[in-house]
Coordinates of C-alpha atoms in Angstrom, one line a residue:
X1 CA 185.0 114.9 121.6
X2 CA 181.4 115.4 120.5
X3 CA 178.7 114.1 122.8
X4 CA 175.6 113.2 120.7
X5 CA 173.3 111.7 123.3
X6 CA 174.2 113.8 126.4
X7 CA 175.1 111.0 128.7
X8 CA 178.7 111.9 129.0
X9 CA 177.9 115.6 129.4
X10 CA 175.6 114.8 132.3
X11 CA 178.2 112.8 134.0
X12 CA 180.9 115.5 133.5
X13 CA 178.6 118.0 135.1
X14 CA 178.1 115.9 138.2
X15 CA 181.9 115.3 138.4
X16 CA 182.7 119.0 138.2
X17 CA 180.0 120.4 140.5
X18 CA 179.6 117.4 142.8
X19 CA 175.8 117.1 142.8
X20 CA 172.5 118.4 141.5
X21 CA 173.2 121.6 139.6
X22 CA 170.0 123.2 141.2
X23 CA 172.0 123.2 144.4
X24 CA 175.7 122.8 143.6
X25 CA 176.9 125.6 141.3
X26 CA 180.5 125.9 142.5
X27 CA 182.9 124.0 140.1
X28 CA 185.5 122.5 142.4
X29 CA 187.2 119.9 140.2
X30 CA 188.7 119.6 136.8
X31 CA 188.2 116.6 134.6
X32 CA 189.8 114.7 131.8
X33 CA 187.1 113.5 129.4
X34 CA 187.6 110.1 127.9
X35 CA 185.2 109.1 125.1
X36 CA 184.8 105.4 124.4
X37 CA 181.0 105.2 123.6
X38 CA 179.1 106.4 120.5
X39 CA 175.3 106.1 120.6
X40 CA 175.6 103.5 123.4
X41 CA 178.2 101.3 121.5
X42 CA 181.9 100.9 122.4
X43 CA 184.3 102.6 120.1
X44 CA 187.3 100.6 121.4
X45 CA 185.9 97.2 122.6
X46 CA 188.8 96.6 124.9
X47 CA 187.8 99.1 127.5
X48 CA 191.0 98.2 129.5
X49 CA 193.1 99.3 126.6
X50 CA 191.3 102.7 126.6
X51 CA 191.8 103.1 130.4
X52 CA 195.5 102.1 130.2
X53 CA 196.3 104.4 127.2
X54 CA 194.6 107.5 128.7
X55 CA 194.8 107.1 132.5
X56 CA 198.0 105.2 133.0
X57 CA 200.3 105.8 130.1
X58 CA 199.6 109.5 129.8
X59 CA 201.0 110.3 133.3
X60 CA 204.8 110.3 132.6
X61 CA 204.4 112.4 129.4
X62 CA 201.8 115.0 130.6
X63 CA 201.7 115.6 134.3
X64 CA 199.1 118.4 133.7
X65 CA 196.6 115.6 133.1
X66 CA 197.7 113.4 136.0
X67 CA 194.7 112.2 137.9
X68 CA 194.3 109.5 140.5
X69 CA 190.5 109.4 140.4
X70 CA 188.8 107.4 137.7
X71 CA 185.0 107.4 137.3
X72 CA 183.3 104.8 135.1
X73 CA 179.6 105.4 134.5
X74 CA 178.7 102.3 132.5
X75 CA 177.9 98.7 133.2
X76 CA 178.0 95.4 131.3
X77 CA 175.0 93.1 131.0
X78 CA 176.9 90.1 132.3
X79 CA 180.1 89.0 134.1
X80 CA 183.4 89.5 132.4
X81 CA 185.8 87.9 135.0
X82 CA 189.0 88.5 133.1
X83 CA 188.2 92.2 132.7
X84 CA 187.2 92.5 136.4
X85 CA 190.5 90.9 137.5
X86 CA 192.7 92.9 135.2
X87 CA 191.1 96.2 136.1
X88 CA 191.4 95.4 139.8
X89 CA 195.1 94.8 139.3
X90 CA 195.6 98.0 137.3
X91 CA 193.8 100.1 140.0
X92 CA 195.8 98.5 142.9
X93 CA 199.2 98.6 141.2
X94 CA 198.8 102.3 140.3
X95 CA 197.2 103.4 143.6
X96 CA 194.2 104.8 141.8
X97 CA 190.7 105.5 143.2
X98 CA 188.2 103.7 141.0
X99 CA 184.6 104.9 141.3
X100 CA 181.9 103.1 139.3
X101 CA 178.2 103.0 139.1
X102 CA 176.1 100.1 140.2
X103 CA 174.1 100.0 137.0
X104 CA 170.5 100.5 136.3
X105 CA 167.5 98.1 136.0
X106 CA 165.9 99.0 132.7
X107 CA 162.6 100.9 132.9
X108 CA 160.9 98.4 130.7
X109 CA 161.8 95.6 133.2
X110 CA 160.5 97.6 136.1
X111 CA 157.2 98.3 134.2
X112 CA 156.9 94.6 133.5
X113 CA 157.5 93.6 137.2
X114 CA 154.9 96.1 138.5
X115 CA 152.4 94.9 135.9
X116 CA 152.8 91.3 137.1
X117 CA 152.5 92.3 140.8
X118 CA 156.2 92.3 141.8
X119 CA 157.0 95.5 143.7
X120 CA 160.2 97.2 144.8
X121 CA 162.5 96.0 146.3
X122 CA 161.7 92.4 145.5
X123 CA 162.6 92.6 141.8
X124 CA 166.1 94.1 142.5
X125 CA 167.4 90.6 143.5
X126 CA 167.1 89.6 139.8
X127 CA 169.6 92.2 138.7
X128 CA 173.2 91.8 139.8
X129 CA 176.1 94.2 139.5
X130 CA 178.6 93.3 136.7
X131 CA 181.8 94.8 135.3
X132 CA 183.2 97.3 136.3
X133 CA 181.0 97.7 139.4
X134 CA 182.0 94.2 140.6
X135 CA 185.7 95.1 141.0
X136 CA 186.9 94.6 144.6
X137 CA 189.1 97.7 144.4
X138 CA 186.2 99.9 143.2
X139 CA 183.9 102.1 145.2
X140 CA 180.6 101.1 143.6
X141 CA 177.9 103.6 144.0
X142 CA 174.1 103.0 144.0
X143 CA 171.5 105.7 143.6
X144 CA 169.3 107.2 146.3
X145 CA 166.6 109.7 146.5
X146 CA 164.9 112.0 149.1
X147 CA 161.6 111.9 147.2
X148 CA 158.7 109.4 147.5
X149 CA 157.1 108.0 144.3
X150 CA 154.4 105.5 143.5
X151 CA 157.1 102.9 142.9
X152 CA 159.3 103.3 145.9
X153 CA 159.6 105.5 149.0
X154 CA 162.6 107.8 149.7
X155 CA 165.8 105.8 150.1
X156 CA 167.5 103.5 147.5
X157 CA 166.3 104.4 144.0
X158 CA 164.0 101.7 142.4
X159 CA 166.3 101.3 139.4
X160 CA 169.6 100.8 141.3
X161 CA 171.2 97.3 141.0
X162 CA 172.7 95.5 144.1
X163 CA 174.8 92.4 144.6
X164 CA 175.1 91.0 148.0
X165 CA 177.8 88.3 148.0
X166 CA 179.2 86.0 150.7
X167 CA 182.3 88.1 151.2
X168 CA 181.5 91.3 149.4
X169 CA 178.6 93.8 149.5
X170 CA 177.9 96.0 146.5
X171 CA 177.2 98.9 146.2
X172 CA 179.3 100.2 149.2
X173 CA 177.6 103.6 149.2
X174 CA 174.7 105.6 147.8
X175 CA 174.6 109.1 146.2
X176 CA 171.6 111.0 144.9
X177 CA 170.5 109.8 141.5
X178 CA 166.8 110.6 141.2
X179 CA 163.8 108.2 141.2
X180 CA 161.0 107.0 138.9
X181 CA 157.3 107.0 138.9
X182 CA 154.7 104.9 137.1
X183 CA 152.1 106.4 134.8
X184 CA 148.8 104.6 134.6
X185 CA 145.8 104.6 132.3
X186 CA 143.0 103.3 134.6
X187 CA 144.6 100.3 136.4
X188 CA 147.1 99.6 133.6
X189 CA 150.7 100.9 133.8
X190 CA 151.6 102.5 130.5
X191 CA 155.1 103.8 131.1
X192 CA 157.9 104.7 133.6
X193 CA 159.4 108.2 133.8
X194 CA 161.8 110.2 135.9
X195 CA 160.1 113.5 134.8
X196 CA 160.1 115.9 137.8
X197 CA 162.0 113.4 140.0
X198 CA 165.5 113.4 138.5
X199 CA 168.6 115.5 138.9
X200 CA 169.5 118.7 137.0
X201 CA 172.9 118.2 135.3
X202 CA 174.9 119.5 132.4
X203 CA 173.3 119.2 128.9
X204 CA 175.1 118.6 125.6
X205 CA 173.0 121.4 124.1
X206 CA 174.0 125.1 124.3
X207 CA 175.6 124.8 127.8
X208 CA 172.2 124.2 129.3
X209 CA 170.8 121.9 131.9
X210 CA 168.8 118.6 131.6
X211 CA 167.0 116.3 133.9
X212 CA 168.4 112.8 134.3
X213 CA 168.2 109.8 136.7
X214 CA 170.4 106.9 137.1
X215 CA 173.4 105.4 139.0
X216 CA 175.6 106.9 136.2
X217 CA 175.0 110.3 137.8
X218 CA 175.5 109.0 141.4
X219 CA 179.1 107.8 141.0
X220 CA 180.7 111.0 139.7
X221 CA 179.4 112.8 142.8
X222 CA 181.5 110.4 144.9
X223 CA 184.4 110.8 142.4
X224 CA 184.1 114.6 142.9
X225 CA 184.3 114.1 146.7
X226 CA 187.4 111.9 146.3
X227 CA 189.1 114.5 144.1
X228 CA 188.4 117.3 146.7
X229 CA 190.0 115.2 149.4
X230 CA 193.0 114.4 147.3
X231 CA 193.5 118.1 146.5
X232 CA 194.1 118.7 150.2
X233 CA 195.9 115.4 151.0
X234 CA 197.7 114.5 147.7
X235 CA 199.8 111.8 149.3
X236 CA 197.0 109.8 150.8
X237 CA 196.7 106.2 149.7
X238 CA 193.8 105.0 147.7
X239 CA 192.6 102.5 150.3
X240 CA 192.7 105.1 153.1
X241 CA 190.8 107.6 150.9
X242 CA 188.1 105.0 150.1
X243 CA 187.8 104.1 153.8
X244 CA 187.3 107.8 154.7
X245 CA 184.6 108.2 152.1
X246 CA 182.8 104.9 153.0
X247 CA 182.8 105.6 156.7
X248 CA 181.6 109.2 156.4
X249 CA 179.1 108.9 153.6
X250 CA 176.9 105.8 154.2
X251 CA 173.9 107.2 152.4
X252 CA 174.6 110.6 150.8
X253 CA 177.9 112.3 150.0
X254 CA 178.7 115.2 152.3
X255 CA 180.0 118.3 150.6
X256 CA 183.7 118.4 151.4
X257 CA 184.9 121.5 153.1
X258 CA 188.4 122.5 153.7

């Protein structure tokens, strides 16, 4: 299960340690790694098949790998209603806790918005949350930061998508995911970077650390919290567990203590 670009390793680090590795250095959870992306492309295009084969079907044969918490740190570029409905049904019927990221607004888009005079948070309304973050049975996690930048003040990260709907609000909660700043040459913006403003998480190189920013790294922190709670209350239902998390962590996840 070789990770060539480091995205999966960074997510795994957040899921195991529960937050920025500068602060959280106590591994409290174990994970089952499922690889379905290679250089940003899907290996098995039917992501539901990959989930069913590894998360659902594996349980009767190998209880050692039994997990009720599923973190999905990817997002589609448009709606896939059939996948959303099917995943909702899988999660509900198996009493699983699904944690997903809200998805990121591309840095090139943010640079273009700022160049044309559209600032944060106005441009975020142009970028909705799609599969799997639009699942009703998912805890969808956006990114937040405690640091001010020249793009956005401390609070929701300037790249985090959001989708207010008539009967549904996404994301339901936020977790630390870093922020971005704009680099200028004179009065012209030349690039967007997270350098010095991201999180420290696991690297795919020599067991080291790397800096990263994005909602992909926010959702595994919430998945970590869910797993810690389940370790103490293994019979708790998924809806009750989600309610406990959402009512106690409106902005930042609290480190769970026994």
